[in-house]
Every structure is written in C-alpha cells, then in structure tokens.
mmCIF file of C-alpha atoms in Angstrom:
data_model
loop_
_atom_site.group_PDB
_atom_site.id
_atom_site.type_symbol
_atom_site.label_atom_id
_atom_site.label_comp_id
_atom_site.label_asym_id
_atom_site.label_seq_id
_atom_site.Cartn_x
_atom_site.Cartn_y
_atom_site.Cartn_z
ATOM 1 C CA MET A 1 16.393 174.620 -34.587
ATOM 2 C CA ALA A 2 15.871 174.211 -30.845
ATOM 3 C CA SER A 3 17.976 176.318 -28.603
ATOM 4 C CA THR A 4 20.370 174.884 -26.070
ATOM 5 C CA LYS A 5 17.988 175.732 -23.219
ATOM 6 C CA GLN A 6 15.160 173.946 -24.950
ATOM 7 C CA ARG A 7 17.280 170.838 -25.425
ATOM 8 C CA GLN A 8 18.269 170.982 -21.733
ATOM 9 C CA ARG A 9 14.638 171.303 -20.658
ATOM 10 C CA ALA A 10 13.637 168.397 -22.881
ATOM 11 C CA GLN A 11 16.448 166.259 -21.474
ATOM 12 C CA GLN A 12 15.441 167.177 -17.919
ATOM 13 C CA ALA A 13 11.841 166.242 -18.703
ATOM 14 C CA ARG A 14 12.917 162.869 -20.067
ATOM 15 C CA GLN A 15 15.056 162.277 -16.989
ATOM 16 C CA ALA A 16 12.144 163.231 -14.736
ATOM 17 C CA ASP A 17 9.919 160.796 -16.641
ATOM 18 C CA LYS A 18 12.490 158.042 -16.216
ATOM 19 C CA ARG A 19 12.769 158.781 -12.468
ATOM 20 C CA ALA A 20 9.005 158.676 -12.169
ATOM 21 C CA GLN A 21 8.891 155.372 -14.065
ATOM 22 C CA ARG A 22 11.625 153.884 -11.878
ATOM 23 C CA GLN A 23 9.823 155.032 -8.730
ATOM 24 C CA ALA A 24 6.544 153.635 -10.016
ATOM 25 C CA ALA A 25 8.256 150.334 -10.808
ATOM 26 C CA LYS A 26 9.768 150.204 -7.350
ATOM 27 C CA ARG A 27 6.388 150.924 -5.753
ATOM 28 C CA ALA A 28 4.807 148.177 -7.856
ATOM 29 C CA GLN A 29 7.567 145.766 -6.888
ATOM 30 C CA LYS A 30 7.109 146.563 -3.219
ATOM 31 C CA GLN A 31 3.378 146.142 -3.583
ATOM 32 C CA ARG A 32 3.850 142.724 -5.157
ATOM 33 C CA LEU A 33 6.293 141.768 -2.413
ATOM 34 C CA TRP A 34 3.886 142.797 0.355
ATOM 35 C CA THR A 35 1.074 140.959 -1.408
ATOM 36 C CA LEU A 36 3.158 137.782 -1.499
ATOM 37 C CA VAL A 37 4.129 138.214 2.163
ATOM 38 C CA ALA A 38 0.488 138.651 3.124
ATOM 39 C CA LEU A 39 -0.503 135.632 1.051
ATOM 40 C CA PHE A 40 2.149 133.421 2.622
ATOM 41 C CA THR A 41 1.161 134.651 6.079
ATOM 42 C CA VAL A 42 -2.462 133.751 5.463
ATOM 43 C CA LEU A 43 -1.491 130.344 4.087
ATOM 44 C CA ALA A 44 0.748 129.701 7.092
ATOM 45 C CA LEU A 45 -2.040 130.611 9.501
ATOM 46 C CA VAL A 46 -4.537 128.449 7.651
ATOM 47 C CA GLY A 47 -2.061 125.579 7.633
ATOM 48 C CA ALA A 48 -1.456 125.977 11.353
ATOM 49 C CA PHE A 49 -5.185 125.880 12.052
ATOM 50 C CA VAL A 50 -5.610 122.796 9.859
ATOM 51 C CA VAL A 51 -2.753 120.990 11.585
ATOM 52 C CA ALA A 52 -4.121 121.974 14.984
ATOM 53 C CA ALA A 53 -7.539 120.712 14.001
ATOM 54 C CA LEU A 54 -6.129 117.425 12.755
ATOM 55 C CA ILE A 55 -4.077 116.986 15.901
ATOM 56 C CA GLY A 56 -7.032 117.890 18.034
ATOM 57 C CA SER A 57 -9.306 115.443 16.267
ATOM 58 C CA GLY A 58 -6.741 112.650 16.377
ATOM 59 C CA THR A 59 -5.672 113.045 20.003
ATOM 60 C CA PRO A 60 -8.317 112.336 22.634
ATOM 61 C CA GLU A 61 -8.574 114.323 25.816
ATOM 62 C CA ALA A 62 -6.297 113.120 28.535
ATOM 63 C CA GLY A 63 -7.730 110.030 30.124
ATOM 64 C CA SER A 64 -10.659 109.736 27.721
ATOM 65 C CA ASP A 65 -9.300 106.486 26.273
ATOM 66 C CA ALA A 66 -7.696 105.223 29.455
ATOM 67 C CA CYS A 67 -8.737 101.756 30.556
ATOM 68 C CA PRO A 68 -11.246 102.062 33.419
ATOM 69 C CA ALA A 69 -10.172 100.502 36.690
ATOM 70 C CA GLY A 70 -11.791 97.195 37.521
ATOM 71 C CA VAL A 71 -14.485 97.189 40.170
ATOM 72 C CA GLU A 72 -13.732 95.893 43.633
ATOM 73 C CA GLU A 73 -17.018 94.625 44.983
ATOM 74 C CA ALA A 74 -18.585 91.357 46.086
ATOM 75 C CA ARG A 75 -20.864 89.629 43.583
ATOM 76 C CA ASP A 76 -21.849 86.605 45.584
ATOM 77 C CA THR A 77 -25.549 86.100 44.896
ATOM 78 C CA TYR A 78 -25.330 83.785 41.877
ATOM 79 C CA GLU A 79 -26.405 80.145 41.720
ATOM 80 C CA LEU A 80 -24.522 77.293 40.114
ATOM 81 C CA ALA A 81 -25.912 76.328 36.706
ATOM 82 C CA ASP A 82 -26.657 72.739 35.833
ATOM 83 C CA PRO A 83 -24.038 71.101 33.581
ATOM 84 C CA SER A 84 -26.725 70.647 30.923
ATOM 85 C CA VAL A 85 -26.511 74.380 30.239
ATOM 86 C CA ALA A 86 -23.206 73.674 28.440
ATOM 87 C CA GLU A 87 -25.305 71.834 25.827
ATOM 88 C CA ASP A 88 -22.456 69.450 25.059
ATOM 89 C CA ARG A 89 -21.149 71.863 22.418
ATOM 90 C CA THR A 90 -18.441 74.412 21.689
ATOM 91 C CA TRP A 91 -19.134 77.952 22.848
ATOM 92 C CA THR A 92 -17.484 81.110 21.505
ATOM 93 C CA VAL A 93 -16.906 83.688 24.209
ATOM 94 C CA THR A 94 -15.381 87.134 23.669
ATOM 95 C CA LEU A 95 -13.769 88.975 26.557
ATOM 96 C CA GLN A 96 -13.729 92.688 25.749
ATOM 97 C CA ALA A 97 -10.540 93.626 27.567
ATOM 98 C CA CYS A 98 -8.377 96.692 27.994
ATOM 99 C CA SER A 99 -5.053 97.548 29.572
ATOM 100 C CA GLY A 100 -3.523 101.031 29.615
ATOM 101 C CA ASP A 101 -4.560 102.613 26.313
ATOM 102 C CA THR A 102 -4.941 99.270 24.517
ATOM 103 C CA THR A 103 -8.171 97.387 23.934
ATOM 104 C CA ALA A 104 -8.569 93.878 22.562
ATOM 105 C CA ASP A 105 -11.067 91.098 22.098
ATOM 106 C CA ILE A 106 -9.840 87.907 23.718
ATOM 107 C CA VAL A 107 -11.808 85.197 21.946
ATOM 108 C CA LEU A 108 -12.234 81.857 23.704
ATOM 109 C CA GLU A 109 -13.597 78.529 22.517
ATOM 110 C CA LEU A 110 -15.140 76.673 25.447
ATOM 111 C CA ASP A 111 -15.540 72.904 25.319
ATOM 112 C CA GLY A 112 -18.962 72.116 26.759
ATOM 113 C CA ALA A 113 -18.469 68.405 26.121
ATOM 114 C CA ALA A 114 -15.122 68.010 27.914
ATOM 115 C CA ALA A 115 -15.903 70.299 30.882
ATOM 116 C CA PRO A 116 -19.696 70.714 31.088
ATOM 117 C CA GLN A 117 -19.905 71.987 34.654
ATOM 118 C CA ALA A 118 -17.133 74.568 34.228
ATOM 119 C CA VAL A 119 -18.530 75.781 30.904
ATOM 120 C CA ALA A 120 -22.106 75.936 32.226
ATOM 121 C CA SER A 121 -20.930 77.985 35.205
ATOM 122 C CA PHE A 122 -18.754 80.340 33.134
ATOM 123 C CA VAL A 123 -21.347 80.945 30.415
ATOM 124 C CA THR A 124 -24.126 81.585 32.940
ATOM 125 C CA LEU A 125 -21.986 84.045 34.885
ATOM 126 C CA ALA A 126 -20.966 85.817 31.682
ATOM 127 C CA GLN A 127 -24.545 86.117 30.494
ATOM 128 C CA GLY A 128 -25.524 87.449 33.909
ATOM 129 C CA GLY A 129 -22.948 90.266 33.728
ATOM 130 C CA TYR A 130 -20.800 88.805 36.495
ATOM 131 C CA PHE A 131 -17.486 89.535 34.767
ATOM 132 C CA ASP A 132 -18.412 93.000 33.442
ATOM 133 C CA GLY A 133 -16.011 95.634 34.728
ATOM 134 C CA THR A 134 -13.886 93.188 36.690
ATOM 135 C CA GLY A 135 -10.102 93.152 36.736
ATOM 136 C CA CYS A 136 -7.443 90.486 36.377
ATOM 137 C CA HIS A 137 -5.794 90.373 39.770
ATOM 138 C CA ARG A 138 -2.838 88.025 39.332
ATOM 139 C CA LEU A 139 0.053 87.611 36.918
ATOM 140 C CA THR A 140 2.774 84.997 37.248
ATOM 141 C CA THR A 141 5.989 85.345 35.261
ATOM 142 C CA GLN A 142 8.228 82.601 36.662
ATOM 143 C CA GLY A 143 7.694 78.850 36.810
ATOM 144 C CA ILE A 144 4.178 79.112 35.397
ATOM 145 C CA PHE A 145 2.921 81.774 33.023
ATOM 146 C CA VAL A 146 -0.690 82.732 33.630
ATOM 147 C CA LEU A 147 -2.974 85.746 33.942
ATOM 148 C CA GLN A 148 -5.736 85.081 36.469
ATOM 149 C CA CYS A 149 -9.099 86.851 36.299
ATOM 150 C CA GLY A 150 -12.708 86.490 37.440
ATOM 151 C CA ASP A 151 -12.578 87.869 40.989
ATOM 152 C CA PRO A 152 -14.675 91.043 41.410
ATOM 153 C CA THR A 153 -13.202 91.646 44.869
ATOM 154 C CA PHE A 154 -9.662 91.694 43.438
ATOM 155 C CA THR A 155 -8.462 89.792 46.499
ATOM 156 C CA GLY A 156 -7.999 86.309 45.074
ATOM 157 C CA SER A 157 -10.720 84.924 47.341
ATOM 158 C CA GLY A 158 -13.868 86.310 45.708
ATOM 159 C CA SER A 159 -16.578 83.957 44.490
ATOM 160 C CA PRO A 160 -20.023 84.096 42.873
ATOM 161 C CA GLY A 161 -21.604 82.708 46.040
ATOM 162 C CA TYR A 162 -20.966 79.062 45.232
ATOM 163 C CA SER A 163 -18.179 76.604 44.571
ATOM 164 C CA PHE A 164 -18.153 73.401 42.594
ATOM 165 C CA GLY A 165 -16.220 70.277 41.624
ATOM 166 C CA PRO A 166 -14.953 67.766 40.804
ATOM 167 C CA ILE A 167 -12.068 68.618 38.473
ATOM 168 C CA GLU A 168 -12.828 68.094 34.772
ATOM 169 C CA ASN A 169 -10.537 67.537 31.799
ATOM 170 C CA ALA A 170 -7.210 68.034 33.621
ATOM 171 C CA PRO A 171 -4.120 67.069 31.555
ATOM 172 C CA GLU A 172 -2.476 63.860 32.717
ATOM 173 C CA ASP A 173 1.026 65.216 32.089
ATOM 174 C CA ASP A 174 0.432 68.530 33.956
ATOM 175 C CA ARG A 175 1.257 70.458 30.800
ATOM 176 C CA TYR A 176 -0.852 73.509 29.897
ATOM 177 C CA PRO A 177 0.037 74.887 26.448
ATOM 178 C CA ALA A 178 -0.066 78.596 25.650
ATOM 179 C CA GLY A 179 -3.684 79.567 24.997
ATOM 180 C CA THR A 180 -5.163 77.217 27.601
ATOM 181 C CA VAL A 181 -8.136 78.487 29.621
ATOM 182 C CA ALA A 182 -8.529 76.727 32.965
ATOM 183 C CA MET A 183 -10.339 77.086 36.271
ATOM 184 C CA ALA A 184 -8.484 78.329 39.323
ATOM 185 C CA ARG A 185 -9.073 76.680 42.697
ATOM 186 C CA ARG A 186 -7.624 76.384 46.162
ATOM 187 C CA GLY A 187 -4.732 74.002 46.625
ATOM 188 C CA ASP A 188 -5.674 70.398 47.419
ATOM 189 C CA ASP A 189 -9.404 71.190 47.170
ATOM 190 C CA PRO A 190 -11.157 69.834 44.049
ATOM 191 C CA GLU A 191 -14.513 71.324 45.096
ATOM 192 C CA SER A 192 -13.322 74.939 45.370
ATOM 193 C CA MET A 193 -13.833 76.184 41.804
ATOM 194 C CA GLY A 194 -16.061 79.214 41.360
ATOM 195 C CA SER A 195 -15.615 82.184 39.013
ATOM 196 C CA GLN A 196 -11.848 82.559 38.880
ATOM 197 C CA PHE A 197 -10.039 81.337 35.778
ATOM 198 C CA PHE A 198 -6.587 81.696 34.280
ATOM 199 C CA LEU A 199 -5.238 82.302 30.793
ATOM 200 C CA VAL A 200 -1.964 80.562 29.965
ATOM 201 C CA TYR A 201 0.202 82.856 27.801
ATOM 202 C CA GLU A 202 3.294 80.590 27.582
ATOM 203 C CA ASP A 203 3.591 76.818 27.750
ATOM 204 C CA SER A 204 3.507 75.901 31.439
ATOM 205 C CA THR A 205 3.881 72.823 33.567
ATOM 206 C CA ILE A 206 1.641 73.147 36.620
ATOM 207 C CA PRO A 207 2.174 70.275 39.041
ATOM 208 C CA SER A 208 -0.858 68.414 40.299
ATOM 209 C CA ASP A 209 -1.532 68.434 44.034
ATOM 210 C CA THR A 210 -3.461 65.944 46.166
ATOM 211 C CA ALA A 211 -6.670 67.041 44.417
ATOM 212 C CA GLY A 212 -5.255 66.505 40.947
ATOM 213 C CA GLY A 213 -4.755 69.027 38.130
ATOM 214 C CA TYR A 214 -6.809 71.987 36.929
ATOM 215 C CA THR A 215 -9.992 71.964 34.876
ATOM 216 C CA VAL A 216 -9.218 72.903 31.272
ATOM 217 C CA PHE A 217 -12.429 74.189 29.741
ATOM 218 C CA GLY A 218 -11.309 76.189 26.716
ATOM 219 C CA THR A 219 -8.620 77.703 24.515
ATOM 220 C CA ILE A 220 -7.760 81.218 23.351
ATOM 221 C CA THR A 221 -8.300 81.523 19.610
ATOM 222 C CA SER A 222 -7.591 85.265 19.309
ATOM 223 C CA GLY A 223 -6.059 87.897 21.577
ATOM 224 C CA LEU A 224 -3.217 85.869 23.046
ATOM 225 C CA ASP A 225 -0.832 88.618 21.906
ATOM 226 C CA PHE A 226 -2.706 91.063 24.158
ATOM 227 C CA VAL A 227 -2.238 88.765 27.167
ATOM 228 C CA GLN A 228 1.434 88.342 26.260
ATOM 229 C CA ALA A 229 1.874 92.127 26.083
ATOM 230 C CA VAL A 230 0.407 92.448 29.578
ATOM 231 C CA ALA A 231 2.810 89.783 30.781
ATOM 232 C CA ASP A 232 5.737 91.587 29.155
ATOM 233 C CA THR A 233 5.180 94.588 31.453
ATOM 234 C CA GLY A 234 5.451 92.251 34.435
ATOM 235 C CA ALA A 235 3.852 92.345 37.848
ATOM 236 C CA VAL A 236 3.886 95.240 40.302
ATOM 237 C CA ASP A 237 7.382 95.942 41.696
ATOM 238 C CA GLY A 238 8.835 93.305 39.384
ATOM 239 C CA ALA A 239 7.480 90.471 41.527
ATOM 240 C CA PRO A 240 7.246 87.037 39.869
ATOM 241 C CA ASP A 241 3.682 86.662 41.172
ATOM 242 C CA GLY A 242 1.380 89.607 41.838
ATOM 243 C CA GLU A 243 -0.934 92.204 40.355
ATOM 244 C CA PRO A 244 -0.160 93.128 36.729
ATOM 245 C CA ALA A 245 1.928 96.296 36.527
ATOM 246 C CA THR A 246 -0.431 97.428 33.776
ATOM 247 C CA PRO A 247 -3.923 96.706 35.159
ATOM 248 C CA VAL A 248 -6.294 94.675 33.004
ATOM 249 C CA THR A 249 -10.062 95.160 32.956
ATOM 250 C CA ILE A 250 -12.722 92.962 31.360
ATOM 251 C CA GLU A 251 -15.222 95.567 30.192
ATOM 252 C CA GLY A 252 -17.793 93.088 28.940
ATOM 253 C CA VAL A 253 -18.333 89.528 27.727
ATOM 254 C CA GLU A 254 -20.255 88.159 24.745
ATOM 255 C CA THR A 255 -21.278 84.524 24.397
ATOM 256 C CA GLN A 256 -22.570 82.512 21.471
#
C-alpha cells in the first residue's frame, strides 16, 4: 500500500497538473480574445477605408461641379438671318443650363411658321455659338414672371450687332402662359429685337405698349421646373426685378 507521503505527493502532482491546465486554458482564452480584438480592429480599419473611398468617389472636389459664371463680353459681329432659315417648321432647341450645383436641359419648341424671323435669328445665333457660356441677367418675380437671357454683356443692352422687327405672333389678350418663350425688346420700339429672349415661368399678363405686344416664338416642353426653381430663390437682395440670386448660365445650345 502507498504510504501517506506518497499519497500526498500524488495529490500535489495532480493539483499541479490542474493548475497548469487552468493556466494553459487561461492563456488560450486570452489568445483567442486578442485574436478577436485584432480581427475586429482590422475589419474596422478596412471598413473606414471603404467608407472613405466611397465618400471620396461620391463627393467632388470643392467647386468642381459648380456652375461656371456666364461670360461678360460683346458678341456683336453677327448678321441677321433671312426668315426663310426658319423653314416654316417646328424646331427643337435644347438649352444646356446650370445654376448653383444643378444642371438641366431646357427644351424648347420653336414655331418657325408663326414667327419666322425670330426663329431664324435665334436658330442661327445658337448654331453660331452666340449663346454658349452666356448668363441670364434678369429675373422678375412680381407683376410678370420671367427669366430673361441672351445678353453676353450681362447689361440688358447687349446685341448680336443687329436688331429686327416687326413684332410677330403677339397674343391679342396680352396673356403669356407659363412655358412661353418670347423676344425681349425696348419699350415702344417694335424694331429693337435682337438676341435677348425671356422664359415665362408663371402665367403672366404683360401689357402691350405703343409698339404692341411681344413676339412669341416658342414654348418650353421640358425644364420649366428648373426655371421655377431659379425663380424660387428670387433676385439679388430680394428685389422684384434684378439679377437672379442664384446665377444661371447657358453652357451650350443644340438645335434640330
């Protein structure tokens, strides 16, 4: 039979084995814990990089998508086109416009039969790049509701180097529905049309003067919401008639 000392030594050995097993288990547990921590850290870093990359790819550099300012220069070397250029047909014209960080195609249908001289002039200027990079210099928000464009000098007095008349296709009741595209001119002067035109964004009554009404040569078929959004921001300093608070630029024009 084993002696008492032998039993004590055996018991101590078993206890030592158990302590060693417990310590080994604890070390293994810690190792697993640190492995998980490292794994989560790596995943977090990878996730952060992915999010940063997505944000970086989805957000342009400051100003990269900002609407370019319209040019302010004279373009007065053009010649008036013959009315026959309008071809007595409907033209589709797309104004590639921008304002702030918003871009839009303002699509117009021009009536070459009802306003041949105005359409011939507008189409020829557009095809010659006259409107490219120009701004819309006037917004009215009381009484009449129009956005006026087509003046490269941004002064309200710029022209392509010519003027024309008489007035074509003016409404007899002085009413210009939302979406109307009409020629601007000087008051009481029916021969003063040139390159400037206005887009009616809300139904407007524009009284005739001694010269009559205003040449209606087209309608907006798409993009009126863009013009309305510009109008919603108002004119500079809240004026009822002035430069748009959010500048508008016509970047290019397509005709067909």
